Short mmCIF file of C-alpha atoms and ligand atoms in Angstrom, two decimals:
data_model
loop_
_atom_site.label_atom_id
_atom_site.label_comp_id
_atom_site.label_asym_id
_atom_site.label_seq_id
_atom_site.Cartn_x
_atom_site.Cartn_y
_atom_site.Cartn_z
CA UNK A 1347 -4.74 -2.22 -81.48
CA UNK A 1348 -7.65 -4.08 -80.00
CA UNK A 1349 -10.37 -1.06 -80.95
CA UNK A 1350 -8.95 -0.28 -84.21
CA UNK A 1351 -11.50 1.56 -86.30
CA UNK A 1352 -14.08 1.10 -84.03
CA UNK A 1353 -16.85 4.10 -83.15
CA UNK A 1354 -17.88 4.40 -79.83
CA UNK A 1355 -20.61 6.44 -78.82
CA UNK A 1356 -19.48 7.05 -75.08
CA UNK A 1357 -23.02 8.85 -72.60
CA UNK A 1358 -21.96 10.10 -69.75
CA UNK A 1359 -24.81 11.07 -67.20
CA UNK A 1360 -25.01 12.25 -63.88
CA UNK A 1361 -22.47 11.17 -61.25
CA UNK A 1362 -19.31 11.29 -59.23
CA UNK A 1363 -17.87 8.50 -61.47
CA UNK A 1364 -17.68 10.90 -64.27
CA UNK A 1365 -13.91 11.65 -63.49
CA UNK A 1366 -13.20 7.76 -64.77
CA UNK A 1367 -15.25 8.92 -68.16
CA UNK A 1368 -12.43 10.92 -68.81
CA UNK A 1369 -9.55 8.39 -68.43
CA UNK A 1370 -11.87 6.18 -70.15
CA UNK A 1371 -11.90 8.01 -73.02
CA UNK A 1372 -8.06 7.91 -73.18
CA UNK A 1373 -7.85 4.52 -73.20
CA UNK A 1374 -10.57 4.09 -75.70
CA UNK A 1375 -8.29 6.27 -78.32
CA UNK A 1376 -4.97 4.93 -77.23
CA UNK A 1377 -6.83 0.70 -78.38
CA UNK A 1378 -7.67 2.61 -81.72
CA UNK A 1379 -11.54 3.57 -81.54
CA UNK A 1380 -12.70 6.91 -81.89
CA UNK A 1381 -15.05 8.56 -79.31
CA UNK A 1382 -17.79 10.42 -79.58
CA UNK A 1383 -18.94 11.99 -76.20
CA UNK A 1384 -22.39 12.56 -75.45
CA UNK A 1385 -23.67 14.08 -71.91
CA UNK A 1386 -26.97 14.47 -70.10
CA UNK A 1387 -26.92 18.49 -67.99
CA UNK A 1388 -26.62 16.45 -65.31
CA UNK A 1389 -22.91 15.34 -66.19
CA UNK A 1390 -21.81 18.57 -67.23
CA UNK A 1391 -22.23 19.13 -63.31
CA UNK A 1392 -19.45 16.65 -62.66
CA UNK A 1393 -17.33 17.17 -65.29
CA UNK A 1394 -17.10 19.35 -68.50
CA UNK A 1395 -17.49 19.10 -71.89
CA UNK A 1396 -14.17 21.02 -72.99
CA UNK A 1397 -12.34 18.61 -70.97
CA UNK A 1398 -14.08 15.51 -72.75
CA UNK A 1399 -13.86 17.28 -75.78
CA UNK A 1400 -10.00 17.95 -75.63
CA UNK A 1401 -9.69 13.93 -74.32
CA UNK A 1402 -11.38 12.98 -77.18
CA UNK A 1403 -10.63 15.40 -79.98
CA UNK A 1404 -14.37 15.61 -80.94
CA UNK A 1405 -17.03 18.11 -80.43
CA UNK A 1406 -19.40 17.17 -77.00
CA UNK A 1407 -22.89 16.92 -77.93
CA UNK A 1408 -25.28 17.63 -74.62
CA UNK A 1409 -28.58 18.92 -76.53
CA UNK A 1410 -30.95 17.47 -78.26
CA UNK A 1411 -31.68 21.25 -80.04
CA UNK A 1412 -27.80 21.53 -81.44
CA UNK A 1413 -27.83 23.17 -84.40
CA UNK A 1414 -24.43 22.22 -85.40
CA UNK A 1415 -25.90 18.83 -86.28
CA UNK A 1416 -26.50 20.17 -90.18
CA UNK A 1417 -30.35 18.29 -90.31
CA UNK A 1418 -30.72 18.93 -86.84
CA UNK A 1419 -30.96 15.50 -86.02
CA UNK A 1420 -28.26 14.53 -83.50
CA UNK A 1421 -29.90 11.09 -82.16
CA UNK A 1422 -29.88 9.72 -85.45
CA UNK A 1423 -26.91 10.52 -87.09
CA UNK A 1424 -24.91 10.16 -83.83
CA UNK A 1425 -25.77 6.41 -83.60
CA UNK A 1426 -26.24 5.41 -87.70
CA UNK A 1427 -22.70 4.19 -88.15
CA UNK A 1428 -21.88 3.72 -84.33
CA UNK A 1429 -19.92 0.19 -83.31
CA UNK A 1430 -21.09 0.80 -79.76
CA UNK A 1431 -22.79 2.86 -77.48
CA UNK A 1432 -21.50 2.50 -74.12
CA UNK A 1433 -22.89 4.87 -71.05
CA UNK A 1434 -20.45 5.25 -68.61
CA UNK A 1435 -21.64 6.67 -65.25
CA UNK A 1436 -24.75 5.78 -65.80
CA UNK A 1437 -26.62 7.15 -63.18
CA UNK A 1438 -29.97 5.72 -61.16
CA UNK A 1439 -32.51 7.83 -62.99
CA UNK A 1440 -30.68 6.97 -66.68
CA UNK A 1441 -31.25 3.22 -66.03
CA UNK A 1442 -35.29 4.00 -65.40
CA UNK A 1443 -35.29 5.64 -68.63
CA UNK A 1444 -33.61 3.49 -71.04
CA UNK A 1445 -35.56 0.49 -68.83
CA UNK A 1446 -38.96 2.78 -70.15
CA UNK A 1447 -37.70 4.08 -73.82
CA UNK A 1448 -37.66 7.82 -72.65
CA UNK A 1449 -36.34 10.12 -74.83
CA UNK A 1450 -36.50 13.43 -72.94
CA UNK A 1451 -32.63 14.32 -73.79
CA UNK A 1452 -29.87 13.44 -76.55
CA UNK A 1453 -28.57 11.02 -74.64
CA UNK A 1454 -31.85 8.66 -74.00
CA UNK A 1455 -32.88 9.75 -77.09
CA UNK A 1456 -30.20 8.35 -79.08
CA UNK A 1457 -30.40 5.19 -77.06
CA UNK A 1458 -33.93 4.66 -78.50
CA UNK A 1459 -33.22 5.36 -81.78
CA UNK A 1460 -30.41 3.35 -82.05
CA UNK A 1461 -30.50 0.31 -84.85
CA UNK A 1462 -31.13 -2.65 -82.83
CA UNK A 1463 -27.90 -4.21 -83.90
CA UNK A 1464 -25.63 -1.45 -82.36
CA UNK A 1465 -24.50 -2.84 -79.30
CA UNK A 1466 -25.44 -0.53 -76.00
CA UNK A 1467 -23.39 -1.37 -73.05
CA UNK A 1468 -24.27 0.83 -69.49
CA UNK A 1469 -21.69 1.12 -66.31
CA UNK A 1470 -24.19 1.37 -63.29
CA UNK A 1471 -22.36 4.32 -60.71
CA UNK A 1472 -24.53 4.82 -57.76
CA UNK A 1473 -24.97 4.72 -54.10
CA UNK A 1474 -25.39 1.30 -52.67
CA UNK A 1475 -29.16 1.97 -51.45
CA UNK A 1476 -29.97 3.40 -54.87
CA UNK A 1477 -28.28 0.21 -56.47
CA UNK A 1478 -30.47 -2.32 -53.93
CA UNK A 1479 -33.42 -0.56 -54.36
CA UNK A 1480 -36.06 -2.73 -55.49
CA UNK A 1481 -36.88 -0.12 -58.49
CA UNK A 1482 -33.25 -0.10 -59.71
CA UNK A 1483 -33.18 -3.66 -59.78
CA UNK A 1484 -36.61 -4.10 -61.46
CA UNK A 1485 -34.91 -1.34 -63.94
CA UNK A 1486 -31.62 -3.85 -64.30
CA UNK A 1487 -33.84 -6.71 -65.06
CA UNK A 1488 -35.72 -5.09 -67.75
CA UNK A 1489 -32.15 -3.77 -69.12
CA UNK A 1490 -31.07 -7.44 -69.52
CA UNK A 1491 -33.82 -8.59 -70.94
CA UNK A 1492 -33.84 -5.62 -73.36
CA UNK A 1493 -30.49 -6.99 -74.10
CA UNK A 1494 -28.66 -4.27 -72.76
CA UNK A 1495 -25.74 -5.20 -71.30
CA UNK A 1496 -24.85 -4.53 -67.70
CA UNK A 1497 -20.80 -3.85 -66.95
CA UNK A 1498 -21.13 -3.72 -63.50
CA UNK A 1499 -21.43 -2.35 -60.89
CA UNK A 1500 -18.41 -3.40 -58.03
CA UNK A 1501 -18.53 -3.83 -54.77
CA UNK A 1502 -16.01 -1.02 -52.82
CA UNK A 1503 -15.79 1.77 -51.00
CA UNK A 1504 -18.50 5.14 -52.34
CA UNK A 1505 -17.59 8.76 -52.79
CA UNK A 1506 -20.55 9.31 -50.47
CA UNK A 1507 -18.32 7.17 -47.64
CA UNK A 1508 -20.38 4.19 -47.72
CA UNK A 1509 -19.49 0.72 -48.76
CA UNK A 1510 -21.41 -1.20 -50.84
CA UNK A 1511 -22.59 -2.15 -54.72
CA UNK A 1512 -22.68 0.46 -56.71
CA UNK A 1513 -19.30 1.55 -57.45
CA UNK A 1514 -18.72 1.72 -61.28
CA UNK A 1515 -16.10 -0.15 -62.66
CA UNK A 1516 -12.35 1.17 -63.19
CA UNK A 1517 -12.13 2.75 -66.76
CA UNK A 1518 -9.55 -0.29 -67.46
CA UNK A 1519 -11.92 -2.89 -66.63
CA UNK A 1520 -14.57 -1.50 -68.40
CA UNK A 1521 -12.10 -0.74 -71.61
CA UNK A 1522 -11.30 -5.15 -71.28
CA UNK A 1523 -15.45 -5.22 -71.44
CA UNK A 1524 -15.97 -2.96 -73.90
CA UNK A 1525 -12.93 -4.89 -76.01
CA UNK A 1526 -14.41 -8.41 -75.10
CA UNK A 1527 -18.05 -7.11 -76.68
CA UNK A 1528 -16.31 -7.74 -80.39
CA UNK A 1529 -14.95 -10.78 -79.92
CA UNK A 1530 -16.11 -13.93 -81.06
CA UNK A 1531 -17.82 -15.98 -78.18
CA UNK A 1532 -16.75 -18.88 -79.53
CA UNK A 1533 -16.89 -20.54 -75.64
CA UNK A 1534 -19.57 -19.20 -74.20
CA UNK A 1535 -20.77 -21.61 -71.48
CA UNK A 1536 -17.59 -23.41 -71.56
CA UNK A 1537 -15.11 -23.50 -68.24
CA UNK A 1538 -11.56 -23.05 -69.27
CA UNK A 1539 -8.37 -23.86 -66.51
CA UNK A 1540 -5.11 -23.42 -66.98
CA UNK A 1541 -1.76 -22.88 -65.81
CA UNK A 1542 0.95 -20.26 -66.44
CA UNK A 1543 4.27 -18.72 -65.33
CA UNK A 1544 7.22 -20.64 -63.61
CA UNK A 1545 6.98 -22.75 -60.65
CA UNK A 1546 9.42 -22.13 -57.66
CA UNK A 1547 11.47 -24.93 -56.18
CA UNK A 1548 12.27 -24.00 -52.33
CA UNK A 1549 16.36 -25.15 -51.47
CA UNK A 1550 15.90 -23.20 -48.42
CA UNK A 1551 13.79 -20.32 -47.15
CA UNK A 1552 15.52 -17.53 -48.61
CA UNK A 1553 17.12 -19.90 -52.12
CA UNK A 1554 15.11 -22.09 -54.58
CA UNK A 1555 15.00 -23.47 -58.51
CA UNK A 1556 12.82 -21.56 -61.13
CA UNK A 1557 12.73 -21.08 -64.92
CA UNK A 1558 12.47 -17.92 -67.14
CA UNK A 1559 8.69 -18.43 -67.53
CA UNK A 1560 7.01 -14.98 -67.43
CA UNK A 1561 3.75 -16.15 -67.93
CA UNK A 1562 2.27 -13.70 -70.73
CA UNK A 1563 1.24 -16.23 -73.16
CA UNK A 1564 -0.43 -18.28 -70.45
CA UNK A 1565 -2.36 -15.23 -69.28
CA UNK A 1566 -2.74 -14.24 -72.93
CA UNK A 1567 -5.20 -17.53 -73.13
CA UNK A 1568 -6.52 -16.77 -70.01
CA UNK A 1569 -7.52 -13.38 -70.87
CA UNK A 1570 -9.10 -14.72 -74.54
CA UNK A 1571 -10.67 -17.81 -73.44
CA UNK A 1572 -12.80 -14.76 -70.97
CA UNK A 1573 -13.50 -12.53 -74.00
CA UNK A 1574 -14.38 -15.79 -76.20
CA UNK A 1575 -17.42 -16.14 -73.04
CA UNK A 1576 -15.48 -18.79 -71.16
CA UNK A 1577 -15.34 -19.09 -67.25
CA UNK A 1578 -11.76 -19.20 -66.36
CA UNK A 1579 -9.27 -20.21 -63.98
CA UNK A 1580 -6.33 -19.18 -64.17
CA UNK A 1581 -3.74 -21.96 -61.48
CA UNK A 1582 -0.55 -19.70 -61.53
CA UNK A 1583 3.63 -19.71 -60.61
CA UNK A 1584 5.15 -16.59 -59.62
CA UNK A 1585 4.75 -13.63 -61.54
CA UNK A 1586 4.48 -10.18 -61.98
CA UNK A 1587 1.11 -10.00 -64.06
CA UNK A 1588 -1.73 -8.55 -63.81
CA UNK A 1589 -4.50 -10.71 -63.35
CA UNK A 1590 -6.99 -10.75 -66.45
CA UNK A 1591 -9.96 -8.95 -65.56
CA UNK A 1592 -12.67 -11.49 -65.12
CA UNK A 1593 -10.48 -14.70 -64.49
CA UNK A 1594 -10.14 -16.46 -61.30
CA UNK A 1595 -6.59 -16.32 -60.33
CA UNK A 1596 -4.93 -19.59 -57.79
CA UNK A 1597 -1.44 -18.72 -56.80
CA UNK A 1598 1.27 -21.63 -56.37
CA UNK A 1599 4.52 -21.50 -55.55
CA UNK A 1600 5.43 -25.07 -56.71
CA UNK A 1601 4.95 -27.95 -59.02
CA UNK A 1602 3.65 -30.25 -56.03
CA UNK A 1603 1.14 -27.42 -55.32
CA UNK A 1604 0.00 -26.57 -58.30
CA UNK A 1605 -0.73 -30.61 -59.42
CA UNK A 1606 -2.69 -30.21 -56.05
CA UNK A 1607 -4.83 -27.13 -57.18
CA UNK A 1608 -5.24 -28.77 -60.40
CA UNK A 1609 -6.50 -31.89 -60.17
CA UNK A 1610 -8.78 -30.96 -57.57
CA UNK A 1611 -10.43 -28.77 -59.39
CA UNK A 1612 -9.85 -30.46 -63.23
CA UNK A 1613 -13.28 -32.33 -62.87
CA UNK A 1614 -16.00 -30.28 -64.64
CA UNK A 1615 -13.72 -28.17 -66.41
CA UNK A 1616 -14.44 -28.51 -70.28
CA UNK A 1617 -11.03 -27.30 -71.22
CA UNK A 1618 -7.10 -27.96 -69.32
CA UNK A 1619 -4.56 -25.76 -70.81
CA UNK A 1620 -1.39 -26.31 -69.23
CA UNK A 1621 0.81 -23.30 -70.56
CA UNK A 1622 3.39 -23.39 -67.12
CA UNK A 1623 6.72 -24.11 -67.28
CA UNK A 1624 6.90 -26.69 -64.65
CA UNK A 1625 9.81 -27.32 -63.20
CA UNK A 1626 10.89 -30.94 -63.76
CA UNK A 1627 12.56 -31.81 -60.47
CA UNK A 1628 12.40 -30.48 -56.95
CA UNK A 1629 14.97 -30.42 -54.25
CA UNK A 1630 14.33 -33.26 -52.14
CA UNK A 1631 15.80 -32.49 -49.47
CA UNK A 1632 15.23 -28.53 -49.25
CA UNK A 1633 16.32 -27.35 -45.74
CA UNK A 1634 14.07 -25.73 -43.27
CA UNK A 1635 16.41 -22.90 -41.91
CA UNK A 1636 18.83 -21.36 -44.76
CA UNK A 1637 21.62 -22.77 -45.52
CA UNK A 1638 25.46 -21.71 -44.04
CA UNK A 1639 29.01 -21.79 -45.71
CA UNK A 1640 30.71 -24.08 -43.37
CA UNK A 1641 34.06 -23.66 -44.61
CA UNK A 1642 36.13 -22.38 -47.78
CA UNK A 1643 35.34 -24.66 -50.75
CA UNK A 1644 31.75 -26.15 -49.08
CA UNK A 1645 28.84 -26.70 -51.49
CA UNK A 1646 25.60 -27.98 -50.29
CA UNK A 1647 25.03 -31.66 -51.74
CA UNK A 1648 21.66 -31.15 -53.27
CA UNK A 1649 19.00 -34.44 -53.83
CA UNK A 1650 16.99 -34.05 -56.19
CA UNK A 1651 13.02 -35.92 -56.99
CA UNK A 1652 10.84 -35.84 -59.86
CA UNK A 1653 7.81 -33.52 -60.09
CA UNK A 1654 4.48 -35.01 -61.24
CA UNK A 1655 3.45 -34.33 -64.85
CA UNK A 1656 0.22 -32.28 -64.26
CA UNK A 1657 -0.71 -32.45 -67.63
CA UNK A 1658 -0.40 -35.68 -67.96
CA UNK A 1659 -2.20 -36.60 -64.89
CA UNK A 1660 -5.00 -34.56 -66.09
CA UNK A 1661 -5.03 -36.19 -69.32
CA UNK A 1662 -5.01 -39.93 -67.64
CA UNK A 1663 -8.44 -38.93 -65.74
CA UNK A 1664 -11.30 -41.09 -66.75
CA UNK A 1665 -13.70 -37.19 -67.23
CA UNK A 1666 -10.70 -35.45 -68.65
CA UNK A 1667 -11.22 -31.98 -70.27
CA UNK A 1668 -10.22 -31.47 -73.82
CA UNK A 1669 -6.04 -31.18 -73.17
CA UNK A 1670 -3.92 -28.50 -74.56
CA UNK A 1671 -0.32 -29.02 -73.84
CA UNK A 1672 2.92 -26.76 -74.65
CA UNK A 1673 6.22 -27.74 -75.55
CA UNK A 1674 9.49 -25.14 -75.69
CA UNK A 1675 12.57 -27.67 -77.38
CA UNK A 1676 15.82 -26.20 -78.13
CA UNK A 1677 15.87 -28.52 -81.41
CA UNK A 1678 13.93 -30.97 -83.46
CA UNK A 1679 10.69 -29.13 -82.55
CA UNK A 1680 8.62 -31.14 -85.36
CA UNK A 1681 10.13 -34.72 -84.19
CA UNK A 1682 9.83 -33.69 -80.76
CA UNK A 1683 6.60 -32.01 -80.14
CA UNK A 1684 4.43 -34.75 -82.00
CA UNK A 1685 6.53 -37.18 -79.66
CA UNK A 1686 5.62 -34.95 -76.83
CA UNK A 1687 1.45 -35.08 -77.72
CA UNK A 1688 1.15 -38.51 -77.93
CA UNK A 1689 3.36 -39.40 -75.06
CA UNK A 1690 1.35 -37.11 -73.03
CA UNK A 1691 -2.05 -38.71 -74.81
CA UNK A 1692 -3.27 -35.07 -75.77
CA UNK A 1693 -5.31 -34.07 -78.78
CA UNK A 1694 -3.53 -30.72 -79.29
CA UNK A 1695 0.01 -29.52 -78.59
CA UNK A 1696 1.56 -26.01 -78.89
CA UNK A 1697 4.91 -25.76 -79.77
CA UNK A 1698 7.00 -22.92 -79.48
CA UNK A 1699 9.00 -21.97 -82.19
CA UNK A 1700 11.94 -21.19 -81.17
CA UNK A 1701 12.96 -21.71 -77.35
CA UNK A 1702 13.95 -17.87 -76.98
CA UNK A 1703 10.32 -16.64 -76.57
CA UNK A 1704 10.29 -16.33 -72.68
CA UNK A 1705 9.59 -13.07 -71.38
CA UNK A 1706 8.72 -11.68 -74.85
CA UNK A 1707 5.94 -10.03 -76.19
CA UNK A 1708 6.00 -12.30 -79.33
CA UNK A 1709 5.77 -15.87 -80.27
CA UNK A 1710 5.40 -18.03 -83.62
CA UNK A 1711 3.72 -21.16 -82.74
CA UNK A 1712 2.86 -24.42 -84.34
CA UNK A 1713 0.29 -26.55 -83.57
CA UNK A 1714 0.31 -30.75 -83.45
CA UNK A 1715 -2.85 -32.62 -83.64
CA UNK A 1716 -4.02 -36.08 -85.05
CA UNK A 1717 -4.09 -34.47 -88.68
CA UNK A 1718 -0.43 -33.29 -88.35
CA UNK A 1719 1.16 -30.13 -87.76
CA UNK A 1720 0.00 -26.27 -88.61
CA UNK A 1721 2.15 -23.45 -88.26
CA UNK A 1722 0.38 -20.22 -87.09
CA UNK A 1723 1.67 -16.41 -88.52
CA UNK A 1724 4.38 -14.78 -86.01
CA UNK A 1725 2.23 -12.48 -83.35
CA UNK A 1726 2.20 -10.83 -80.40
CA UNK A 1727 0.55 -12.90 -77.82
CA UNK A 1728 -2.19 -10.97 -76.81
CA UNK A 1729 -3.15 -11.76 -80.66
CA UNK A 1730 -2.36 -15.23 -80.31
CA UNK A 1731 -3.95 -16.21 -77.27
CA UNK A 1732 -6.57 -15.17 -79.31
CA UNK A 1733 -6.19 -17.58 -82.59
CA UNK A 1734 -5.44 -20.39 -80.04
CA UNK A 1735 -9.13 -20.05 -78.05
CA UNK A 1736 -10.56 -19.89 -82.02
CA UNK A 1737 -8.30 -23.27 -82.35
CA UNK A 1738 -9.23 -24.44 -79.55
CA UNK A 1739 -12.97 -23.63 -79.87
CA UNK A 1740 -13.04 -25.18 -83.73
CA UNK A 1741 -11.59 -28.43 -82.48
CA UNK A 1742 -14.46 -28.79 -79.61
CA UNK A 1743 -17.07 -28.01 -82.44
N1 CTP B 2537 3.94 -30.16 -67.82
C1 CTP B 2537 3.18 -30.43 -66.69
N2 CTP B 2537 3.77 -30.94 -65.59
C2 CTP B 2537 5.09 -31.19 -65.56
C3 CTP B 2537 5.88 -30.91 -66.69
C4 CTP B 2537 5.26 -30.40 -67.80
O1 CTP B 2537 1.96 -30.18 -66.71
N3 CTP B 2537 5.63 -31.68 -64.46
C5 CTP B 2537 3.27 -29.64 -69.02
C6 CTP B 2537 3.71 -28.26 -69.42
O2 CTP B 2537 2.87 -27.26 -68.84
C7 CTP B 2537 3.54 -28.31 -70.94
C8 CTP B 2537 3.85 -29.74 -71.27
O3 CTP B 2537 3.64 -30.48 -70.07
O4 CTP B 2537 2.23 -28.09 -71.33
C9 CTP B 2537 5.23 -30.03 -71.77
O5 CTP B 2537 6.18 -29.53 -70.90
P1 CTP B 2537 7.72 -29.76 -71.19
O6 CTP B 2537 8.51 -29.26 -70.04
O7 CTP B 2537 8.08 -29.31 -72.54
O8 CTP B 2537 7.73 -31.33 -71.26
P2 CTP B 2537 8.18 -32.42 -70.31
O9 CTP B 2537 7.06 -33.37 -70.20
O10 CTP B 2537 8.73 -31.86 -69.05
O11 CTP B 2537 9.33 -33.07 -71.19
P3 CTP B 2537 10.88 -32.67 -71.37
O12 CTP B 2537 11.19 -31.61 -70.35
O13 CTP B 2537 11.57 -33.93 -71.15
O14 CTP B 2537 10.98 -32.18 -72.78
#
């Protein structure tokens, strides 16, 4: 679980967007953390503490006066052994005060007497005037120069029935921020492109070639080359995946297109991983209209052409990012995949272990590079995509 053990202090102040508090909360206990909800009076308008409480399993603190707090000191012993505090609405008038160090309720209190090194992370909700207003931004400023981190806002559609900035992020994009805060940023700065998933060979309009591919480790990568601070594209085949929250998704349908997207875009990348399973050969002479049974016994005489090797492409260029390649082998993965990496003229190749692994929500890899071979612990690949970027990262220096 990606929050396991983890103590989050979760403010909620005053706003419509308290309702995605509560599902936040859900799916801060389902990665593992536990929550501890805090609310201004104003959020008790929107939503109330017995349901937080019950979503959370823990009592809802809202005064600074509680007396069940044995020392009668909520703000500091709500926030001494706290991974994270995270306010989420938080509201116009909350972002003044933490911008000025008020402490006028438990909740801004707190935030002031936090240790420095607890992380506090605030999801803007607001109407889109309030969020343009020269004072709010002036207040967002001074929040990221506090270093406060701002998760938001969005762009979208208000509960007042205006459109603007200001909307506060869903509760599952703000859970992939929240998780991304404890990750190494091991490549911060650095942009990151990749591909993932199958490509699609057209043989007619309604028939074509494609490969098992179901693109979860490549989006794996994708999604932990984001937390690790990267900016990431993400140059896909079809599939039915979500894309990563924060990664810039290209859809292809084949090979041909996605060499296109790719090396147009390779220069100025610091980092190609090419995780697709390309397809090796397209139909060369797919028809236009789909094609008829002429007779009993009729097959269509299919010609077939070689795709380019993207990879390889990207590796020939005279800028080239560092290359990462991927190799699936049905035997002699060791002979093979080292044959594969220098063929290619790649410093690092993934090999699969095992050619079984499409579509599953595990892997066992083993990495090839000049000083030989490393195999890495079975995983799921959410975790590997993970030890890869670190890999990855190490290698760059
Ligand atoms: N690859 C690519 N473009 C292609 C074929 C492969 O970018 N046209 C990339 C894959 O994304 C992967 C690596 O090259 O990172 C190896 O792919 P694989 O299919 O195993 O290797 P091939 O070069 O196609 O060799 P073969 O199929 O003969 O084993």
């Amino acid at each position: 679980m990606d929050l396991a053990g983890k103590r989050i202090v979760l403010g909620l102040t005053g706003g419509v967007a308290c309702y995605k508090a509560a599902e936040l909360t859900r799916g801060l206990s389902k990665a593992g953390a536990s929550v501890q909800v805090v609310m201004t009076r104003a959020a008790t308008h929107f939503i109330t503490p017995v349901t937080m409480q019950a979503l959370s399993g823990r009592t809802v603190y809202t005064d600074q006066w509680d007396d069940r707090i044995a020392n009668n000191m909520p703000h500091i012993d709500l926030t001494r052994d706290a991974d994270a505090i995270v306010i989420a609405p938080c509201s116009t008038d909350f972002m003044f005060k933490l911008a000025h160090g008020a402490c006028d309720d438990l909740l801004s209190t707190l935030c002031v007497a936090r240790p420095i090194t607890v992380p506090l992370m605030v999801a803007p909700a607001m109407n889109v005037e309030m969020w343009q207003n020269p004072a709010t931004q002036r207040n967002a400023a001074q929040l990221r120069a506090d270093g406060i981190a701002l998760l938001g806002p969005d762009a979208g559609e208000q509960a007042c029935g205006e459109t603007g900035m200001g909307r506060m992020l869903e509760p599952e994009q703000l859970l992939e921020e929240i998780i991304a805060s404890f990750q190494s940023k091991a490549l911060a700065g650095k942009r990151v492109l990749l591909t993932a998933g199958p490509t699609f060979e057209p043989i007619d309009p309604v028939r074509g070639i494609t490969n098992l591919s179901s693109g979860k480790m490549g989006y794996a990568i994708a999604r932990a080359a984001r937390e690790a601070g990267a900016e990431v594209t993400l140059v896909s085949g079809p599939t039915a995946l979500e894309t990563p929250y924060g990664v810039h998704r290209i859809n292809v349908q084949t090979a041909q297109q996605m060499h296109d997207v790719v090396l147009s875009r390779a220069a100025g990348n610091d980092i190609f991983i090419a995780v697709a399973a390309v397809a090796d050969w397209r139909v060369a002479n797919a028809s236009e209209q789909k094609l008829k049974k002429t007779g009993a016994g009729d097959v269509p005489q299919l010609e077939f052409a070689q795709n380019p090797d993207i990879l390889a492409a990207v590796a020939a260029l005279p800028d080239k990012p560092y290359c990462v390649g991927f190799a699936a082998e049905s035997e002699k993965l060791l002979e093979y995949g080292e044959e594969k990496r220098r063929r290619k003229g790649i410093p690092l190749l993934v090999g699969n272990i095992g050619h079984q692994t499409f579509g599953k929500d595990e892997n066992e890899l083993v990495l090839f590079d000049d000083a030989g071979h490393q195999r890495l612990p079975r995983a799921d690949k959410r975790t590997l995509g993970r030890v890869l970027v670190g890999e990855i990262a190490r290698r760059l220096g």
